[in-house]
Short mmCIF file of C-alpha atoms in Angstrom, two decimals:
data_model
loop_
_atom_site.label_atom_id
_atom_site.label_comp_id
_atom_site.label_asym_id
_atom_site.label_seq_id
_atom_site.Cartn_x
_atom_site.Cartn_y
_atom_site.Cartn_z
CA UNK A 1 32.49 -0.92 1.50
CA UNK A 2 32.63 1.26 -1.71
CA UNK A 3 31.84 4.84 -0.36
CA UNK A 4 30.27 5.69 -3.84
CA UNK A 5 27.56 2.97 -3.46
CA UNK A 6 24.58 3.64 -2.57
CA UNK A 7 22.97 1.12 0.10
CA UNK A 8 19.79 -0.83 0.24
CA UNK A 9 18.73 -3.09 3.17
CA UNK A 10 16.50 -5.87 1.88
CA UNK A 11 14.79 -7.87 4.61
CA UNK A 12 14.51 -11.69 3.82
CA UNK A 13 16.34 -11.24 0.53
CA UNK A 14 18.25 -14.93 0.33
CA UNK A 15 15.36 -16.06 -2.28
CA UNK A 16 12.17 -15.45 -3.79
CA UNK A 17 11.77 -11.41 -4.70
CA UNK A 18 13.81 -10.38 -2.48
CA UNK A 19 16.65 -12.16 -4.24
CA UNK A 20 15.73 -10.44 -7.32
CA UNK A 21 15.08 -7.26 -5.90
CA UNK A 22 19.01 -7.72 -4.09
CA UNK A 23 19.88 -8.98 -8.21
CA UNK A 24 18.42 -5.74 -10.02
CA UNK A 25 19.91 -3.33 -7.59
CA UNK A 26 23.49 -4.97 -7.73
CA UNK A 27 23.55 -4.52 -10.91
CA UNK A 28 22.97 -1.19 -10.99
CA UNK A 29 25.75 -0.57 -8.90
CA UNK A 30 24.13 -1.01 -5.35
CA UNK A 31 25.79 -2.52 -2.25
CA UNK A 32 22.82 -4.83 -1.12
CA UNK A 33 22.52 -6.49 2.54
CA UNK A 34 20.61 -9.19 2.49
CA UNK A 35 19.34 -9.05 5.70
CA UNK A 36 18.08 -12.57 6.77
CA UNK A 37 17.51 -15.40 9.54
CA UNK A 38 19.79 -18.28 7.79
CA UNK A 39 23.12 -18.00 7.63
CA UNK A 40 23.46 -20.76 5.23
CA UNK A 41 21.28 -19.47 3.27
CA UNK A 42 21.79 -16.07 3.19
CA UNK A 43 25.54 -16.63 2.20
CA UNK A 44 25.03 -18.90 -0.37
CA UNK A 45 22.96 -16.17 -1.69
CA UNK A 46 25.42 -13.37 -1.19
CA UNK A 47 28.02 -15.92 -3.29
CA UNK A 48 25.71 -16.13 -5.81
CA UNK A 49 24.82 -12.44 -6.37
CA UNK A 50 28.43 -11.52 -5.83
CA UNK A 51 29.43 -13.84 -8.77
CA UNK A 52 26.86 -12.61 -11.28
CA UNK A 53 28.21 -8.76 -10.41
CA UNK A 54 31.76 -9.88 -10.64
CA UNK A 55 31.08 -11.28 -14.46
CA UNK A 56 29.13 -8.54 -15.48
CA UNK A 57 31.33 -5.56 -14.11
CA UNK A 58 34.56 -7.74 -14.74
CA UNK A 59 36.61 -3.98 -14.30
CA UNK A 60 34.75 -3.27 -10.84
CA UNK A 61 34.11 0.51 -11.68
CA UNK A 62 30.04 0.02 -11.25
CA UNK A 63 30.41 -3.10 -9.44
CA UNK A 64 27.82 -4.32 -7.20
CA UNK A 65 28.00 -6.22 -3.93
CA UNK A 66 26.24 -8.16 -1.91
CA UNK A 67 26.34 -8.54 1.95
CA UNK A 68 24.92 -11.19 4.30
CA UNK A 69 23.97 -10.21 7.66
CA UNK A 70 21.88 -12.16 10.47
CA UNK A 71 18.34 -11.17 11.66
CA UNK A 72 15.21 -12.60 12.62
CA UNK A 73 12.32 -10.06 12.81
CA UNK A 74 10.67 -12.20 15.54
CA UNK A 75 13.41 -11.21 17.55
CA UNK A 76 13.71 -7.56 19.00
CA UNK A 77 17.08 -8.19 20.46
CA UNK A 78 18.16 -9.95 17.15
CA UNK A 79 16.79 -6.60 15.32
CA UNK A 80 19.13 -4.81 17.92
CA UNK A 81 21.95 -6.82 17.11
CA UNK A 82 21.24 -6.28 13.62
CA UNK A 83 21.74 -2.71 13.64
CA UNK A 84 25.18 -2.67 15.57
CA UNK A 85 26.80 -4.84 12.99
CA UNK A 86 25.25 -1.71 10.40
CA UNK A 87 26.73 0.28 12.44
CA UNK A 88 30.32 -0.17 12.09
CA UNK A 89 29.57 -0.90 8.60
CA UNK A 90 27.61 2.27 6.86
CA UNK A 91 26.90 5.68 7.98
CA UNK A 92 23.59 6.01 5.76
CA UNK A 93 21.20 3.86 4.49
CA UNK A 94 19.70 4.69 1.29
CA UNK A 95 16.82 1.91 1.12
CA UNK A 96 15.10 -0.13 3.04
CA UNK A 97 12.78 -3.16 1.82
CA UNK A 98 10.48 -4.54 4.38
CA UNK A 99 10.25 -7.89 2.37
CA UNK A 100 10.59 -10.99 4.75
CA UNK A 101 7.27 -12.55 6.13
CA UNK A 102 5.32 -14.73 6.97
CA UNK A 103 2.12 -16.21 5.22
CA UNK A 104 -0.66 -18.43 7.18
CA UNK A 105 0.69 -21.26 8.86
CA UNK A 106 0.25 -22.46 12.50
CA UNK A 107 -0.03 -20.55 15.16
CA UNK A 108 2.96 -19.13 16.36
CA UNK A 109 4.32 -16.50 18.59
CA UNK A 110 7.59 -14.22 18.10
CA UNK A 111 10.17 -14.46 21.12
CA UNK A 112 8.25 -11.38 22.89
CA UNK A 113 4.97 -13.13 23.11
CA UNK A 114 3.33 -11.52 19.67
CA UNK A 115 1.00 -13.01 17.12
CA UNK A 116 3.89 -14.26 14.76
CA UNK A 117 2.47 -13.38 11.16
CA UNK A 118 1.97 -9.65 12.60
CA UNK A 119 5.47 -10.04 15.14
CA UNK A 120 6.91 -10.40 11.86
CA UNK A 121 5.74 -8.79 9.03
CA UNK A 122 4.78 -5.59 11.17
CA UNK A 123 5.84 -5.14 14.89
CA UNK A 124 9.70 -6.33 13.77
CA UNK A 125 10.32 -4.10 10.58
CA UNK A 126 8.65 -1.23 12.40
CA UNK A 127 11.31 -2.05 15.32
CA UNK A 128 14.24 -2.24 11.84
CA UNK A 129 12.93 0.66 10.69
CA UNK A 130 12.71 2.59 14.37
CA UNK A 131 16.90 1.54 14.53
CA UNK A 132 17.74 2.17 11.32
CA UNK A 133 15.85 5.59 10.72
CA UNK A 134 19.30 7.92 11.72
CA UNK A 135 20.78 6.04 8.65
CA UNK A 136 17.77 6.76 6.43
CA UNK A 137 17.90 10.25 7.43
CA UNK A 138 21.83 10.18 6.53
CA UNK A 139 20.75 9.78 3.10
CA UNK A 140 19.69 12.15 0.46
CA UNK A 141 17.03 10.89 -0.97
CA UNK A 142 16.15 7.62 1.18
CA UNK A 143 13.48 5.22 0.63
CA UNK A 144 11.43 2.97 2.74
CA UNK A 145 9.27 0.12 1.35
CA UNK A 146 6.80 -2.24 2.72
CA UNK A 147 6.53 -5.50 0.93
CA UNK A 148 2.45 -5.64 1.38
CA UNK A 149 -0.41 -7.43 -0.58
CA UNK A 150 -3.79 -7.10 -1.76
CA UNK A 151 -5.02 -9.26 0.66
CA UNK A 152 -4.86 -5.96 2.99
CA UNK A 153 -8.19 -4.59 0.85
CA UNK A 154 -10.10 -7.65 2.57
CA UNK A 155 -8.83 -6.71 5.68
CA UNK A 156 -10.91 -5.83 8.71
CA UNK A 157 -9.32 -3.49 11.92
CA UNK A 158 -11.44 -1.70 14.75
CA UNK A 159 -10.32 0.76 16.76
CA UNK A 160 -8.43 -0.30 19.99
CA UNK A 161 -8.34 -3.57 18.14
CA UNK A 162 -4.51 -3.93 17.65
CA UNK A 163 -3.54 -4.41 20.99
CA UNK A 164 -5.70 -7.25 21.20
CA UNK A 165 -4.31 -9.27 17.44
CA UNK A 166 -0.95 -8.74 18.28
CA UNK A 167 -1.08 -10.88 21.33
CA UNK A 168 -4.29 -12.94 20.37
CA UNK A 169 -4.31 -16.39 21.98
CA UNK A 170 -4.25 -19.76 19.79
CA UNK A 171 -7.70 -20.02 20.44
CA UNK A 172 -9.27 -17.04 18.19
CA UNK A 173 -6.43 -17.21 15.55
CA UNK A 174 -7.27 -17.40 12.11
CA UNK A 175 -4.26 -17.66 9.64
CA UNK A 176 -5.69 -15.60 6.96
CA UNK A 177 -7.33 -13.49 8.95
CA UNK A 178 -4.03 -12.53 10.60
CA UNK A 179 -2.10 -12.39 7.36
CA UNK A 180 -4.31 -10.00 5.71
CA UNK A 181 -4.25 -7.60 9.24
CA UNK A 182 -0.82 -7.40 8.93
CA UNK A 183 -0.45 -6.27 5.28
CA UNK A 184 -3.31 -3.40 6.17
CA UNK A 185 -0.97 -2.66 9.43
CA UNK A 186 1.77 -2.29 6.72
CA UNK A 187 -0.18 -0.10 4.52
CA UNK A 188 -1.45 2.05 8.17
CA UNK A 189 2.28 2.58 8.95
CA UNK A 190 3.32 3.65 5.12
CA UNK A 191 0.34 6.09 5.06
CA UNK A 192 1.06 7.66 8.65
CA UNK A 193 4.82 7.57 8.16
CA UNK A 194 4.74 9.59 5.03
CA UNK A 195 2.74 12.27 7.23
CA UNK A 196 4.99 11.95 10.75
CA UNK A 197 8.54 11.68 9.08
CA UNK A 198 7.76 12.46 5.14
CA UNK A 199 10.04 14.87 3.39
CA UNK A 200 12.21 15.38 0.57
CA UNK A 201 14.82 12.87 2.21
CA UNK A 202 12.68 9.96 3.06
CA UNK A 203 9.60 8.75 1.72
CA UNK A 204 7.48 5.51 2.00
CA UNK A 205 6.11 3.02 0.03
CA UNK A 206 3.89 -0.01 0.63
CA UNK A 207 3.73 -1.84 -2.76
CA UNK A 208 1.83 -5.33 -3.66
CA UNK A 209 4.12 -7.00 -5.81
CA UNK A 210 1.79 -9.85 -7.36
CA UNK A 211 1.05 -13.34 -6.89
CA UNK A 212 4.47 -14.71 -7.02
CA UNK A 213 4.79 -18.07 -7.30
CA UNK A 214 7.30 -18.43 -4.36
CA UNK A 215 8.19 -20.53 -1.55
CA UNK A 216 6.19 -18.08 0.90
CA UNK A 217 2.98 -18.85 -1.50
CA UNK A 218 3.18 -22.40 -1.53
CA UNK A 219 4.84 -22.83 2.08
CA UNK A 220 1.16 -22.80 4.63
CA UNK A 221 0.10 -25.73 2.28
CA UNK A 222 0.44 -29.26 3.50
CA UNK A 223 3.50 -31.27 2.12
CA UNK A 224 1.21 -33.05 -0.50
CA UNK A 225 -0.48 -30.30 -1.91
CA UNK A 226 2.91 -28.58 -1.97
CA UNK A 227 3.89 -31.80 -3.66
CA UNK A 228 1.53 -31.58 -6.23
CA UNK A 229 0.90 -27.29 -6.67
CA UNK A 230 4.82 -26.40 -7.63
CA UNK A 231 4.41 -28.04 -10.56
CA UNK A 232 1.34 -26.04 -11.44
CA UNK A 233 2.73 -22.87 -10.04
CA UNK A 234 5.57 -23.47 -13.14
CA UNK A 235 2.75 -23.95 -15.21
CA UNK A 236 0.34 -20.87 -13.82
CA UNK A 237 3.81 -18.82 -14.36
CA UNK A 238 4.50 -19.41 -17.96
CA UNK A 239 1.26 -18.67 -18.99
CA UNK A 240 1.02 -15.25 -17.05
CA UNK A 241 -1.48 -16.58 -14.30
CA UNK A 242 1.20 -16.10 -11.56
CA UNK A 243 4.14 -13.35 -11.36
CA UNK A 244 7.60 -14.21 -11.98
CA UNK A 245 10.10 -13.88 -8.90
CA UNK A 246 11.65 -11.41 -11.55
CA UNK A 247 8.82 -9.25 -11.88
CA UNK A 248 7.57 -9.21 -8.17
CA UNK A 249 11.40 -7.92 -7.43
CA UNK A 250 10.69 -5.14 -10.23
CA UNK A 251 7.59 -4.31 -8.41
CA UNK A 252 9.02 -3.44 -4.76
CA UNK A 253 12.16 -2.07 -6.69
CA UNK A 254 10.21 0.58 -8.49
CA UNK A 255 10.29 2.98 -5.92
CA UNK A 256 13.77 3.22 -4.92
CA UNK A 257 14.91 3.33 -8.49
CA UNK A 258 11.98 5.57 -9.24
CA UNK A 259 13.42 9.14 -10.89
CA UNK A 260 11.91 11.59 -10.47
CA UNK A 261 10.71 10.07 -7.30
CA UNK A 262 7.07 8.80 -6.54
CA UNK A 263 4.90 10.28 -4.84
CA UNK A 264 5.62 9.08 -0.85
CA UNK A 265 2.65 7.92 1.38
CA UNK A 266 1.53 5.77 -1.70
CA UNK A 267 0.05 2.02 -2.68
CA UNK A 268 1.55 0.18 -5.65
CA UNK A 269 0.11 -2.93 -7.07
CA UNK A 270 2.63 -4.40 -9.47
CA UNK A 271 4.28 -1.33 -10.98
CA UNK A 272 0.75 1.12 -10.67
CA UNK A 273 -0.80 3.44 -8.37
CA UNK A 274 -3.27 1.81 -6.21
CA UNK A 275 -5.93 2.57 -4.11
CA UNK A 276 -5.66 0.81 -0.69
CA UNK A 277 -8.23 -0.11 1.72
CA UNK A 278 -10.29 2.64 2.83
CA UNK A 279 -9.57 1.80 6.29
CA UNK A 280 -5.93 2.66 5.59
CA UNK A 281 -7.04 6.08 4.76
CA UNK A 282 -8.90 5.98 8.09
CA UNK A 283 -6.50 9.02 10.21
CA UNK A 284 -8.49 7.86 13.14
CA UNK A 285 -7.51 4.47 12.64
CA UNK A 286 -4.30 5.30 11.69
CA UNK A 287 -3.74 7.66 14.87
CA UNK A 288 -5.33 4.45 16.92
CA UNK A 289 -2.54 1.85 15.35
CA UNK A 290 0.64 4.45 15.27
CA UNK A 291 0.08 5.08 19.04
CA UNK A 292 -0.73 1.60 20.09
CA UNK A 293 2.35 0.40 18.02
CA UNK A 294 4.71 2.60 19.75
CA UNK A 295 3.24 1.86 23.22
CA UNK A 296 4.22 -1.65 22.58
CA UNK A 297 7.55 -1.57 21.26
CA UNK A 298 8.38 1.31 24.12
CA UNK A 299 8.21 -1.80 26.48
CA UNK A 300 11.26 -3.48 24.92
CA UNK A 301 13.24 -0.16 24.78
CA UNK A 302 12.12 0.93 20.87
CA UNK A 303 11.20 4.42 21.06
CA UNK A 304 9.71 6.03 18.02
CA UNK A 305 12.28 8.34 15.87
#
């Protein structure tokens, strides 16, 4: 570890725009963990990412690095384990990228019984964040973003509902329904955050970063139709109907590089101010998901900060 690095934890970060978002802060002189579920994967990114820093700071005065380290956000104990290797590692944390998810799909659940698409992309980077918040407040000038999506703005939540979605049976799941609740619980927890633990040191994010045409697009699809889409996706892509990996990193990188800093407790879509669902504005709703969320996670030991 170079002590004059700064450090940015990227969640899911072995392709996709989390790769690039690992890619543009390496080469700005970032140590970047690419914290991820494969460890195959993840290391052959980390090799790759470690190459293109090596060739591009050949003297190693601003060079880059990358780090691989094992988690699974539908695991709380694999969270936990997570942030002991960190530990003995780094003593601040000057980013962190809630990126990895999941998108539609089967119904699933995480190893502690929840909903997986809101196990993952909520309840397990709230639990990363919850572990990982004495590092952020180690830092200076920390930042903490949620990788979100537009599909939050056709989002519905009730009050006292959460409870009830993050351990809804197979029987009343609907994939999209489920994917677009999580990205508003993302967007509930930015807004609230900013207000609970908002200051000059830390500040939060949620950001849509386009339509990318990734693997976590295309992967809900049936084999065929995947068969048959990635070629258009290409196509879509070159003529500027999808986002490039490239520029969906530069969107969820904007506000850590950000300087002067943006304004925390905000919605980006693709590089601009955005405003989210109402319901995310909601401070009964968000007092109603906060509370519930913590209630939850206090059962498996994961107090809030």
């Amino acid at each position: 570890m170079n002590g004059t690095r700064k450090i940015c934890v990227i969640t899911g970060a072995n392709k996709g725009i989390g790769y690039e978002a690992a890619l543009t802060l390496g080469l700005m002189g970032w140590e970047v963990v690419l914290a991820c579920r494969s460890f195959a994967r993840g290391n052959q990114a980390v090799m790759a990412l470690n190459s293109v820093f090596r060739q591009t700071d050949p003297g190693g005065k601003n060079q880059g690095l990358a780090v691989f380290m094992e988690l699974d956000l539908a695991s709380f104990a694999s969270v936990d384990n997570f942030v002991v290797g960190f530990k003995k590692r780094y003593h601040a944390c000057d980013a962190l990228i809630c990126n990895a998810g999941q998108m539609g799909g089967p119904y699933a659940q995480t190893a502690e019984g929840f909903e997986r698409q809101v196990g993952v992309n909520y309840l397990g980077h709230v639990a990363l964040f919850a572990r990982l918040y004495p590092f952020l407040k180690g830092s200076p000038d920390a930042r903490v973003v949620q990788v979100s999506s537009r599909a939050h703005e056709r989002a519905t939540l009730a009050e006292g509902e959460f409870p009830r979605i993050a351990r809804q049976p197979e029987d009343t799941y609907n994939p999209w329904k489920a994917y677009a609740q999580s990205k508003l619980l993302q967007v509930l927890f930015t807004l609230k955050a900013q207000e609970v633990y908002g200051s000059d040191t830390v500040r939060f994010y949620a950001v849509h970063p386009g339509v990318v045409a990734t693997d976590l697009l295309l992967s809900p699809l049936p084999g065929l139709a995947r068969t048959i889409l990635r070629p258009l996706a290409r196509v879509f892509t070159a003529v500027g109907l999808l986002q490039t990996p490239k520029q969906g990193g530069d969107a969820i990188t904007h506000p850590v590089l950000a300087s002067p800093p943006l304004p925390g407790g905000t919605y980006w879509a693709e590089g601009s101010p955005r405003e989210p669902n109402p319901l995310a504005r909601s401070k009964t709703l968000q007092d109603d998901v906060w509370n519930h969320t913590w209630n939850l996670l206090e059962a498996f030991r994961i107090q809030a900060p």
